[in-house]
Amino acid sequence: MRRWIATPFGLAVLACLVFAGWAAWSGGALDGPIARQVRTQSVYADPGTGLDVAAAERVIGNRRLVVILLRPGADLRDACHAVRRAAAGTLVLVISRKSDGYDRYGCSQLPGSGDEHFGDAFVAESVIGEGIAPFADRPLDAVKVIAVSYDKLAKADVVPTDSRTISPSLPRYLVAAAALGSVLAGSAVLYFGARRAGRLAAARRERREQATDGRTVLSAAMAAVAQQIVDLDGAPKRTKAARQRFRAAASDYSELLEDIAAADRRGAEDFTRLTERAERIGERLRTLA
């Protein structure tokens, strides 16, 4: 296993695994239920809170605003921390009911909220939940008030006026899985195909050394040339001259196949000249390799 990992194939597989893990992590594979929902939606509500999430989504629309309604007594600050990556680029307000209104906790995930726009973030977090206390029994109306407050902040240039861009997590998973699967499958095919080609080439050389019949030698030479053409056809040919030389060699190989078929039909017994032609084509291909 250590020897395999030290090969270019093993290193490539490890690199792909790291990339796939990073893609899955950034896509939210480890997210909790709140973060998973706000990654693609603007509203989350705990069961039993009485909020119509679909209607609240329509109220918020494409604003850069996320509203999270938790059960009474929940840790609002922890919820804000949990959605830091999932709700990036938005203004988050976490609320929960209490006897005379709502507990509220605002946390800005807008760009620059931790440095040059710290003041704007502080104002937005303070203002976004104002005016919702009278609607403790009507959470949807509270969401409407929150949306109006966001629009006021946008008019004052405190929060962005552009739309929120949502990147669903499922395509990220699919891309990561497809990339990993294609690289692993392609690498495995190349690895085992190269091993098989090496074994076939070694067997072909052994047959050539032991063969006494001119036709067998010619067949082995043609097989070697065919393998060279297959190998070079998938390799990059960097210059125009190299591509022209490869096409010329492949064309000569095709013509030689026709001449061999004609010789077989004639019942020829001396294949020396045809074998020499095949070896010359092989030499030309080796110079390209």
PDB file of C-alpha atoms in Angstrom:
ATOM      1  CA  MET A   1       0.000   0.000   0.000  1.00  0.00           C
ATOM      2  CA  ARG A   2       2.842   2.437   0.793  1.00  0.00           C
ATOM      3  CA  ARG A   3       4.455   1.733  -2.568  1.00  0.00           C
ATOM      4  CA  TRP A   4       1.130   2.295  -4.313  1.00  0.00           C
ATOM      5  CA  ILE A   5       0.557   5.621  -2.544  1.00  0.00           C
ATOM      6  CA  ALA A   6       4.043   6.783  -3.575  1.00  0.00           C
ATOM      7  CA  THR A   7       3.190   6.325  -7.280  1.00  0.00           C
ATOM      8  CA  PRO A   8       1.768   9.212  -9.360  1.00  0.00           C
ATOM      9  CA  PHE A   9      -1.501   7.275  -9.571  1.00  0.00           C
ATOM     10  CA  GLY A  10      -1.728   6.974  -5.784  1.00  0.00           C
ATOM     11  CA  LEU A  11      -0.867  10.630  -5.243  1.00  0.00           C
ATOM     12  CA  ALA A  12      -3.485  11.667  -7.794  1.00  0.00           C
ATOM     13  CA  VAL A  13      -6.128   9.574  -6.025  1.00  0.00           C
ATOM     14  CA  LEU A  14      -5.218  11.110  -2.658  1.00  0.00           C
ATOM     15  CA  ALA A  15      -5.412  14.612  -4.130  1.00  0.00           C
ATOM     16  CA  CYS A  16      -8.844  13.856  -5.575  1.00  0.00           C
ATOM     17  CA  LEU A  17     -10.031  12.514  -2.220  1.00  0.00           C
ATOM     18  CA  VAL A  18      -8.899  15.717  -0.522  1.00  0.00           C
ATOM     19  CA  PHE A  19     -10.641  17.815  -3.161  1.00  0.00           C
ATOM     20  CA  ALA A  20     -13.857  15.801  -2.880  1.00  0.00           C
ATOM     21  CA  GLY A  21     -13.794  16.105   0.909  1.00  0.00           C
ATOM     22  CA  TRP A  22     -13.328  19.855   0.683  1.00  0.00           C
ATOM     23  CA  ALA A  23     -16.163  20.160  -1.843  1.00  0.00           C
ATOM     24  CA  ALA A  24     -18.498  18.096   0.342  1.00  0.00           C
ATOM     25  CA  TRP A  25     -17.587  20.112   3.437  1.00  0.00           C
ATOM     26  CA  SER A  26     -18.050  23.451   1.700  1.00  0.00           C
ATOM     27  CA  GLY A  27     -21.352  22.193   0.262  1.00  0.00           C
ATOM     28  CA  GLY A  28     -22.731  21.618   3.759  1.00  0.00           C
ATOM     29  CA  ALA A  29     -22.301  17.887   4.317  1.00  0.00           C
ATOM     30  CA  LEU A  30     -21.741  18.543   8.039  1.00  0.00           C
ATOM     31  CA  ASP A  31     -24.449  21.203   8.434  1.00  0.00           C
ATOM     32  CA  GLY A  32     -27.130  20.927  11.101  1.00  0.00           C
ATOM     33  CA  PRO A  33     -30.853  21.104  10.254  1.00  0.00           C
ATOM     34  CA  ILE A  34     -30.999  24.919  10.528  1.00  0.00           C
ATOM     35  CA  ALA A  35     -27.942  25.500   8.360  1.00  0.00           C
ATOM     36  CA  ARG A  36     -29.114  22.980   5.762  1.00  0.00           C
ATOM     37  CA  GLN A  37     -32.383  24.833   5.317  1.00  0.00           C
ATOM     38  CA  VAL A  38     -31.097  28.419   5.295  1.00  0.00           C
ATOM     39  CA  ARG A  39     -28.382  27.459   2.798  1.00  0.00           C
ATOM     40  CA  THR A  40     -31.105  27.387   0.138  1.00  0.00           C
ATOM     41  CA  GLN A  41     -34.013  29.202   1.839  1.00  0.00           C
ATOM     42  CA  SER A  42     -34.563  32.418   3.766  1.00  0.00           C
ATOM     43  CA  VAL A  43     -36.712  31.111   6.619  1.00  0.00           C
ATOM     44  CA  TYR A  44     -36.373  28.387   9.221  1.00  0.00           C
ATOM     45  CA  ALA A  45     -38.939  27.617  11.928  1.00  0.00           C
ATOM     46  CA  ASP A  46     -38.805  24.994  14.649  1.00  0.00           C
ATOM     47  CA  PRO A  47     -41.757  22.560  14.673  1.00  0.00           C
ATOM     48  CA  GLY A  48     -44.656  23.868  16.712  1.00  0.00           C
ATOM     49  CA  THR A  49     -43.800  27.567  16.368  1.00  0.00           C
ATOM     50  CA  GLY A  50     -46.811  28.184  14.105  1.00  0.00           C
ATOM     51  CA  LEU A  51     -44.993  29.959  11.266  1.00  0.00           C
ATOM     52  CA  ASP A  52     -46.056  29.254   7.693  1.00  0.00           C
ATOM     53  CA  VAL A  53     -42.570  28.921   6.199  1.00  0.00           C
ATOM     54  CA  ALA A  54     -43.714  29.026   2.563  1.00  0.00           C
ATOM     55  CA  ALA A  55     -45.673  32.239   3.148  1.00  0.00           C
ATOM     56  CA  ALA A  56     -42.763  33.767   5.046  1.00  0.00           C
ATOM     57  CA  GLU A  57     -40.464  32.876   2.141  1.00  0.00           C
ATOM     58  CA  ARG A  58     -42.730  34.797  -0.217  1.00  0.00           C
ATOM     59  CA  VAL A  59     -42.673  37.809   2.136  1.00  0.00           C
ATOM     60  CA  ILE A  60     -38.863  37.942   2.277  1.00  0.00           C
ATOM     61  CA  GLY A  61     -38.448  37.240  -1.413  1.00  0.00           C
ATOM     62  CA  ASN A  62     -34.909  37.694  -2.684  1.00  0.00           C
ATOM     63  CA  ARG A  63     -33.726  40.046   0.048  1.00  0.00           C
ATOM     64  CA  ARG A  64     -30.400  39.322   1.688  1.00  0.00           C
ATOM     65  CA  LEU A  65     -32.280  38.414   4.839  1.00  0.00           C
ATOM     66  CA  VAL A  66     -32.620  35.184   6.816  1.00  0.00           C
ATOM     67  CA  VAL A  67     -35.180  34.785   9.617  1.00  0.00           C
ATOM     68  CA  ILE A  68     -34.903  31.886  12.075  1.00  0.00           C
ATOM     69  CA  LEU A  69     -37.760  31.223  14.507  1.00  0.00           C
ATOM     70  CA  LEU A  70     -36.778  28.890  17.358  1.00  0.00           C
ATOM     71  CA  ARG A  71     -38.768  27.384  20.217  1.00  0.00           C
ATOM     72  CA  PRO A  72     -38.895  29.386  23.482  1.00  0.00           C
ATOM     73  CA  GLY A  73     -35.720  29.173  25.550  1.00  0.00           C
ATOM     74  CA  ALA A  74     -33.448  28.175  22.641  1.00  0.00           C
ATOM     75  CA  ASP A  75     -29.883  29.497  22.376  1.00  0.00           C
ATOM     76  CA  LEU A  76     -30.214  32.252  19.765  1.00  0.00           C
ATOM     77  CA  ARG A  77     -26.528  33.098  19.667  1.00  0.00           C
ATOM     78  CA  ASP A  78     -25.573  29.477  19.008  1.00  0.00           C
ATOM     79  CA  ALA A  79     -28.035  29.376  16.103  1.00  0.00           C
ATOM     80  CA  CYS A  80     -26.370  32.439  14.581  1.00  0.00           C
ATOM     81  CA  HIS A  81     -22.982  30.777  14.845  1.00  0.00           C
ATOM     82  CA  ALA A  82     -24.326  27.556  13.293  1.00  0.00           C
ATOM     83  CA  VAL A  83     -25.436  29.322  10.076  1.00  0.00           C
ATOM     84  CA  ARG A  84     -22.312  31.450   9.631  1.00  0.00           C
ATOM     85  CA  ARG A  85     -21.241  29.677   6.432  1.00  0.00           C
ATOM     86  CA  ALA A  86     -24.689  28.621   5.209  1.00  0.00           C
ATOM     87  CA  ALA A  87     -26.114  32.166   5.398  1.00  0.00           C
ATOM     88  CA  ALA A  88     -23.000  33.998   4.216  1.00  0.00           C
ATOM     89  CA  GLY A  89     -23.812  37.318   2.541  1.00  0.00           C
ATOM     90  CA  THR A  90     -27.077  37.880   4.444  1.00  0.00           C
ATOM     91  CA  LEU A  91     -28.418  39.632   7.519  1.00  0.00           C
ATOM     92  CA  VAL A  92     -29.587  36.954   9.953  1.00  0.00           C
ATOM     93  CA  LEU A  93     -32.222  37.503  12.648  1.00  0.00           C
ATOM     94  CA  VAL A  94     -32.875  34.718  15.154  1.00  0.00           C
ATOM     95  CA  ILE A  95     -36.021  35.075  17.262  1.00  0.00           C
ATOM     96  CA  SER A  96     -37.989  33.048  19.794  1.00  0.00           C
ATOM     97  CA  ARG A  97     -41.258  33.749  21.559  1.00  0.00           C
ATOM     98  CA  LYS A  98     -41.539  34.959  25.107  1.00  0.00           C
ATOM     99  CA  SER A  99     -44.530  36.073  27.189  1.00  0.00           C
ATOM    100  CA  ASP A 100     -44.566  39.695  26.028  1.00  0.00           C
ATOM    101  CA  GLY A 101     -43.053  39.444  22.562  1.00  0.00           C
ATOM    102  CA  TYR A 102     -39.852  37.955  21.156  1.00  0.00           C
ATOM    103  CA  ASP A 103     -36.285  37.371  22.197  1.00  0.00           C
ATOM    104  CA  ARG A 104     -34.166  38.401  19.264  1.00  0.00           C
ATOM    105  CA  TYR A 105     -30.536  38.131  18.210  1.00  0.00           C
ATOM    106  CA  GLY A 106     -29.193  39.670  15.029  1.00  0.00           C
ATOM    107  CA  CYS A 107     -25.945  38.661  13.396  1.00  0.00           C
ATOM    108  CA  SER A 108     -24.724  40.152  10.154  1.00  0.00           C
ATOM    109  CA  GLN A 109     -23.035  37.817   7.682  1.00  0.00           C
ATOM    110  CA  LEU A 110     -22.805  40.579   5.093  1.00  0.00           C
ATOM    111  CA  PRO A 111     -19.447  41.255   3.424  1.00  0.00           C
ATOM    112  CA  GLY A 112     -17.169  43.475   5.520  1.00  0.00           C
ATOM    113  CA  SER A 113     -19.313  43.233   8.648  1.00  0.00           C
ATOM    114  CA  GLY A 114     -16.248  42.445  10.737  1.00  0.00           C
ATOM    115  CA  ASP A 115     -14.034  45.319   9.570  1.00  0.00           C
ATOM    116  CA  GLU A 116     -14.812  48.327   7.356  1.00  0.00           C
ATOM    117  CA  HIS A 117     -18.607  47.867   7.588  1.00  0.00           C
ATOM    118  CA  PHE A 118     -18.686  47.032  11.280  1.00  0.00           C
ATOM    119  CA  GLY A 119     -20.762  50.136  12.075  1.00  0.00           C
ATOM    120  CA  ASP A 120     -23.359  49.328   9.423  1.00  0.00           C
ATOM    121  CA  ALA A 121     -23.536  45.750  10.684  1.00  0.00           C
ATOM    122  CA  PHE A 122     -24.092  46.933  14.258  1.00  0.00           C
ATOM    123  CA  VAL A 123     -26.912  49.262  13.183  1.00  0.00           C
ATOM    124  CA  ALA A 124     -28.533  46.563  11.039  1.00  0.00           C
ATOM    125  CA  GLU A 125     -28.397  43.985  13.832  1.00  0.00           C
ATOM    126  CA  SER A 126     -29.949  46.463  16.267  1.00  0.00           C
ATOM    127  CA  VAL A 127     -32.736  47.737  14.010  1.00  0.00           C
ATOM    128  CA  ILE A 128     -33.820  44.643  12.066  1.00  0.00           C
ATOM    129  CA  GLY A 129     -35.910  43.152  14.894  1.00  0.00           C
ATOM    130  CA  GLU A 130     -37.634  46.323  16.100  1.00  0.00           C
ATOM    131  CA  GLY A 131     -41.419  46.467  16.114  1.00  0.00           C
ATOM    132  CA  ILE A 132     -42.168  42.750  16.185  1.00  0.00           C
ATOM    133  CA  ALA A 133     -43.136  42.475  19.895  1.00  0.00           C
ATOM    134  CA  PRO A 134     -46.905  43.032  19.346  1.00  0.00           C
ATOM    135  CA  PHE A 135     -47.025  40.068  16.950  1.00  0.00           C
ATOM    136  CA  ALA A 136     -45.968  37.305  19.344  1.00  0.00           C
ATOM    137  CA  ASP A 137     -49.036  35.249  18.361  1.00  0.00           C
ATOM    138  CA  ARG A 138     -48.758  36.109  14.664  1.00  0.00           C
ATOM    139  CA  PRO A 139     -45.253  35.136  13.511  1.00  0.00           C
ATOM    140  CA  LEU A 140     -46.030  35.717   9.832  1.00  0.00           C
ATOM    141  CA  ASP A 141     -46.941  39.351  10.581  1.00  0.00           C
ATOM    142  CA  ALA A 142     -43.679  39.614  12.532  1.00  0.00           C
ATOM    143  CA  VAL A 143     -41.812  38.464   9.414  1.00  0.00           C
ATOM    144  CA  LYS A 144     -43.589  41.190   7.404  1.00  0.00           C
ATOM    145  CA  VAL A 145     -42.401  43.820   9.882  1.00  0.00           C
ATOM    146  CA  ILE A 146     -38.855  42.421   9.642  1.00  0.00           C
ATOM    147  CA  ALA A 147     -38.979  42.687   5.842  1.00  0.00           C
ATOM    148  CA  VAL A 148     -40.131  46.316   6.080  1.00  0.00           C
ATOM    149  CA  SER A 149     -37.287  47.074   8.496  1.00  0.00           C
ATOM    150  CA  TYR A 150     -34.814  45.544   6.057  1.00  0.00           C
ATOM    151  CA  ASP A 151     -36.146  47.743   3.246  1.00  0.00           C
ATOM    152  CA  LYS A 152     -35.687  50.823   5.428  1.00  0.00           C
ATOM    153  CA  LEU A 153     -32.088  49.804   6.117  1.00  0.00           C
ATOM    154  CA  ALA A 154     -31.538  49.248   2.399  1.00  0.00           C
ATOM    155  CA  LYS A 155     -32.870  52.720   1.576  1.00  0.00           C
ATOM    156  CA  ALA A 156     -30.478  54.144   4.155  1.00  0.00           C
ATOM    157  CA  ASP A 157     -27.629  52.257   2.409  1.00  0.00           C
ATOM    158  CA  VAL A 158     -26.904  50.267   5.567  1.00  0.00           C
ATOM    159  CA  VAL A 159     -27.509  46.865   3.956  1.00  0.00           C
ATOM    160  CA  PRO A 160     -27.154  45.832   0.295  1.00  0.00           C
ATOM    161  CA  THR A 161     -30.028  46.394  -2.099  1.00  0.00           C
ATOM    162  CA  ASP A 162     -29.105  43.590  -4.488  1.00  0.00           C
ATOM    163  CA  SER A 163     -30.569  40.090  -4.416  1.00  0.00           C
ATOM    164  CA  ARG A 164     -29.306  37.113  -2.496  1.00  0.00           C
ATOM    165  CA  THR A 165     -27.554  34.461  -4.570  1.00  0.00           C
ATOM    166  CA  ILE A 166     -28.288  30.945  -3.362  1.00  0.00           C
ATOM    167  CA  SER A 167     -26.024  28.020  -4.283  1.00  0.00           C
ATOM    168  CA  PRO A 168     -27.871  24.746  -3.614  1.00  0.00           C
ATOM    169  CA  SER A 169     -25.771  22.084  -1.952  1.00  0.00           C
ATOM    170  CA  LEU A 170     -26.970  19.104  -4.009  1.00  0.00           C
ATOM    171  CA  PRO A 171     -25.170  20.139  -7.224  1.00  0.00           C
ATOM    172  CA  ARG A 172     -21.976  20.491  -5.210  1.00  0.00           C
ATOM    173  CA  TYR A 173     -22.353  16.943  -3.985  1.00  0.00           C
ATOM    174  CA  LEU A 174     -23.048  15.727  -7.507  1.00  0.00           C
ATOM    175  CA  VAL A 175     -20.062  17.578  -8.939  1.00  0.00           C
ATOM    176  CA  ALA A 176     -17.775  16.258  -6.211  1.00  0.00           C
ATOM    177  CA  ALA A 177     -19.046  12.687  -6.667  1.00  0.00           C
ATOM    178  CA  ALA A 178     -18.799  12.889 -10.459  1.00  0.00           C
ATOM    179  CA  ALA A 179     -15.289  14.326 -10.317  1.00  0.00           C
ATOM    180  CA  LEU A 180     -14.101  11.692  -7.861  1.00  0.00           C
ATOM    181  CA  GLY A 181     -15.818   8.844  -9.692  1.00  0.00           C
ATOM    182  CA  SER A 182     -14.537   9.871 -13.117  1.00  0.00           C
ATOM    183  CA  VAL A 183     -10.967  10.348 -11.898  1.00  0.00           C
ATOM    184  CA  LEU A 184     -10.927   7.052 -10.014  1.00  0.00           C
ATOM    185  CA  ALA A 185     -12.512   5.140 -12.890  1.00  0.00           C
ATOM    186  CA  GLY A 186     -10.292   6.762 -15.509  1.00  0.00           C
ATOM    187  CA  SER A 187      -7.154   6.261 -13.457  1.00  0.00           C
ATOM    188  CA  ALA A 188      -8.037   2.617 -12.801  1.00  0.00           C
ATOM    189  CA  VAL A 189      -8.635   1.989 -16.503  1.00  0.00           C
ATOM    190  CA  LEU A 190      -5.327   3.608 -17.421  1.00  0.00           C
ATOM    191  CA  TYR A 191      -3.436   1.786 -14.689  1.00  0.00           C
ATOM    192  CA  PHE A 192      -4.751  -1.705 -15.427  1.00  0.00           C
ATOM    193  CA  GLY A 193      -4.757  -1.051 -19.173  1.00  0.00           C
ATOM    194  CA  ALA A 194      -1.082  -0.072 -19.033  1.00  0.00           C
ATOM    195  CA  ARG A 195      -0.270  -3.235 -17.068  1.00  0.00           C
ATOM    196  CA  ARG A 196      -2.148  -5.367 -19.585  1.00  0.00           C
ATOM    197  CA  ALA A 197      -0.453  -3.616 -22.500  1.00  0.00           C
ATOM    198  CA  GLY A 198       2.930  -4.237 -20.880  1.00  0.00           C
ATOM    199  CA  ARG A 199       2.188  -7.934 -20.450  1.00  0.00           C
ATOM    200  CA  LEU A 200       0.980  -8.208 -24.039  1.00  0.00           C
ATOM    201  CA  ALA A 201       4.060  -6.410 -25.331  1.00  0.00           C
ATOM    202  CA  ALA A 202       6.369  -8.700 -23.352  1.00  0.00           C
ATOM    203  CA  ALA A 203       4.560 -11.789 -24.650  1.00  0.00           C
ATOM    204  CA  ARG A 204       4.740 -10.431 -28.187  1.00  0.00           C
ATOM    205  CA  ARG A 205       8.506  -9.875 -27.909  1.00  0.00           C
ATOM    206  CA  GLU A 206       8.970 -13.395 -26.614  1.00  0.00           C
ATOM    207  CA  ARG A 207       6.993 -14.817 -29.534  1.00  0.00           C
ATOM    208  CA  ARG A 208       9.066 -12.813 -31.986  1.00  0.00           C
ATOM    209  CA  GLU A 209      12.323 -14.126 -30.534  1.00  0.00           C
ATOM    210  CA  GLN A 210      11.120 -17.722 -30.713  1.00  0.00           C
ATOM    211  CA  ALA A 211       9.379 -17.553 -34.056  1.00  0.00           C
ATOM    212  CA  THR A 212      11.042 -18.933 -37.155  1.00  0.00           C
ATOM    213  CA  ASP A 213       8.251 -18.357 -39.575  1.00  0.00           C
ATOM    214  CA  GLY A 214       8.421 -15.059 -41.450  1.00  0.00           C
ATOM    215  CA  ARG A 215       4.662 -14.542 -41.205  1.00  0.00           C
ATOM    216  CA  THR A 216       4.759 -14.763 -37.413  1.00  0.00           C
ATOM    217  CA  VAL A 217       7.557 -12.222 -37.260  1.00  0.00           C
ATOM    218  CA  LEU A 218       5.592  -9.898 -39.525  1.00  0.00           C
ATOM    219  CA  SER A 219       2.449 -10.276 -37.398  1.00  0.00           C
ATOM    220  CA  ALA A 220       4.383  -9.445 -34.240  1.00  0.00           C
ATOM    221  CA  ALA A 221       5.932  -6.407 -35.901  1.00  0.00           C
ATOM    222  CA  MET A 222       2.545  -5.175 -37.072  1.00  0.00           C
ATOM    223  CA  ALA A 223       1.065  -5.699 -33.623  1.00  0.00           C
ATOM    224  CA  ALA A 224       3.866  -3.668 -32.088  1.00  0.00           C
ATOM    225  CA  VAL A 225       3.255  -0.857 -34.557  1.00  0.00           C
ATOM    226  CA  ALA A 226      -0.479  -0.946 -33.851  1.00  0.00           C
ATOM    227  CA  GLN A 227       0.155  -0.638 -30.125  1.00  0.00           C
ATOM    228  CA  GLN A 228       2.494   2.288 -30.751  1.00  0.00           C
ATOM    229  CA  ILE A 229      -0.204   4.030 -32.798  1.00  0.00           C
ATOM    230  CA  VAL A 230      -2.786   3.458 -30.072  1.00  0.00           C
ATOM    231  CA  ASP A 231      -0.428   4.784 -27.400  1.00  0.00           C
ATOM    232  CA  LEU A 232       0.586   7.841 -29.405  1.00  0.00           C
ATOM    233  CA  ASP A 233      -2.973   8.601 -30.479  1.00  0.00           C
ATOM    234  CA  GLY A 234      -3.895   9.348 -26.861  1.00  0.00           C
ATOM    235  CA  ALA A 235      -0.697  11.265 -26.106  1.00  0.00           C
ATOM    236  CA  PRO A 236      -0.293  15.011 -26.774  1.00  0.00           C
ATOM    237  CA  LYS A 237       1.548  15.813 -29.990  1.00  0.00           C
ATOM    238  CA  ARG A 238       2.947  19.231 -29.303  1.00  0.00           C
ATOM    239  CA  THR A 239       3.991  20.474 -32.723  1.00  0.00           C
ATOM    240  CA  LYS A 240       2.383  20.571 -36.123  1.00  0.00           C
ATOM    241  CA  ALA A 241       5.321  18.663 -37.581  1.00  0.00           C
ATOM    242  CA  ALA A 242       4.889  15.902 -35.006  1.00  0.00           C
ATOM    243  CA  ARG A 243       1.186  15.604 -35.840  1.00  0.00           C
ATOM    244  CA  GLN A 244       1.972  15.385 -39.559  1.00  0.00           C
ATOM    245  CA  ARG A 245       4.606  12.706 -38.960  1.00  0.00           C
ATOM    246  CA  PHE A 246       2.167  10.709 -36.870  1.00  0.00           C
ATOM    247  CA  ARG A 247      -0.558  10.907 -39.528  1.00  0.00           C
ATOM    248  CA  ALA A 248       1.929   9.887 -42.232  1.00  0.00           C
ATOM    249  CA  ALA A 249       3.081   6.888 -40.194  1.00  0.00           C
ATOM    250  CA  ALA A 250      -0.517   5.831 -39.525  1.00  0.00           C
ATOM    251  CA  SER A 251      -1.324   6.141 -43.228  1.00  0.00           C
ATOM    252  CA  ASP A 252       1.700   4.008 -44.146  1.00  0.00           C
ATOM    253  CA  TYR A 253       0.562   1.448 -41.613  1.00  0.00           C
ATOM    254  CA  SER A 254      -2.880   1.279 -43.256  1.00  0.00           C
ATOM    255  CA  GLU A 255      -1.317   0.803 -46.682  1.00  0.00           C
ATOM    256  CA  LEU A 256       0.938  -1.929 -45.292  1.00  0.00           C
ATOM    257  CA  LEU A 257      -2.106  -3.756 -43.920  1.00  0.00           C
ATOM    258  CA  GLU A 258      -3.620  -3.786 -47.405  1.00  0.00           C
ATOM    259  CA  ASP A 259      -0.364  -5.091 -48.913  1.00  0.00           C
ATOM    260  CA  ILE A 260      -0.188  -7.876 -46.310  1.00  0.00           C
ATOM    261  CA  ALA A 261      -3.800  -8.897 -47.050  1.00  0.00           C
ATOM    262  CA  ALA A 262      -2.975  -8.971 -50.763  1.00  0.00           C
ATOM    263  CA  ALA A 263       0.126 -11.081 -50.076  1.00  0.00           C
ATOM    264  CA  ASP A 264      -1.944 -13.510 -48.031  1.00  0.00           C
ATOM    265  CA  ARG A 265      -4.416 -13.853 -50.882  1.00  0.00           C
ATOM    266  CA  ARG A 266      -1.542 -14.555 -53.280  1.00  0.00           C
ATOM    267  CA  GLY A 267      -0.176 -17.173 -50.873  1.00  0.00           C
ATOM    268  CA  ALA A 268       3.196 -15.406 -50.577  1.00  0.00           C
ATOM    269  CA  GLU A 269       5.825 -17.083 -48.425  1.00  0.00           C
ATOM    270  CA  ASP A 270       8.495 -14.370 -48.137  1.00  0.00           C
ATOM    271  CA  PHE A 271       7.443 -11.528 -45.872  1.00  0.00           C
ATOM    272  CA  THR A 272      10.898 -10.047 -45.331  1.00  0.00           C
ATOM    273  CA  ARG A 273      10.286  -6.794 -47.190  1.00  0.00           C
ATOM    274  CA  LEU A 274       6.914  -6.303 -45.503  1.00  0.00           C
ATOM    275  CA  THR A 275       8.509  -6.936 -42.112  1.00  0.00           C
ATOM    276  CA  GLU A 276      11.211  -4.363 -42.863  1.00  0.00           C
ATOM    277  CA  ARG A 277       8.527  -1.811 -43.763  1.00  0.00           C
ATOM    278  CA  ALA A 278       6.721  -2.473 -40.491  1.00  0.00           C
ATOM    279  CA  GLU A 279       9.938  -2.046 -38.518  1.00  0.00           C
ATOM    280  CA  ARG A 280      10.676   1.228 -40.288  1.00  0.00           C
ATOM    281  CA  ILE A 281       7.212   2.516 -39.352  1.00  0.00           C
ATOM    282  CA  GLY A 282       7.852   1.421 -35.795  1.00  0.00           C
ATOM    283  CA  GLU A 283      11.140   3.313 -35.737  1.00  0.00           C
ATOM    284  CA  ARG A 284       9.400   6.449 -36.953  1.00  0.00           C
ATOM    285  CA  LEU A 285       6.773   6.109 -34.222  1.00  0.00           C
ATOM    286  CA  ARG A 286       9.446   5.557 -31.580  1.00  0.00           C
ATOM    287  CA  THR A 287      11.073   8.841 -32.539  1.00  0.00           C
ATOM    288  CA  LEU A 288       7.689  10.529 -31.980  1.00  0.00           C
ATOM    289  CA  ALA A 289       7.309   8.870 -28.589  1.00  0.00           C
TER     290      ALA A 289
END
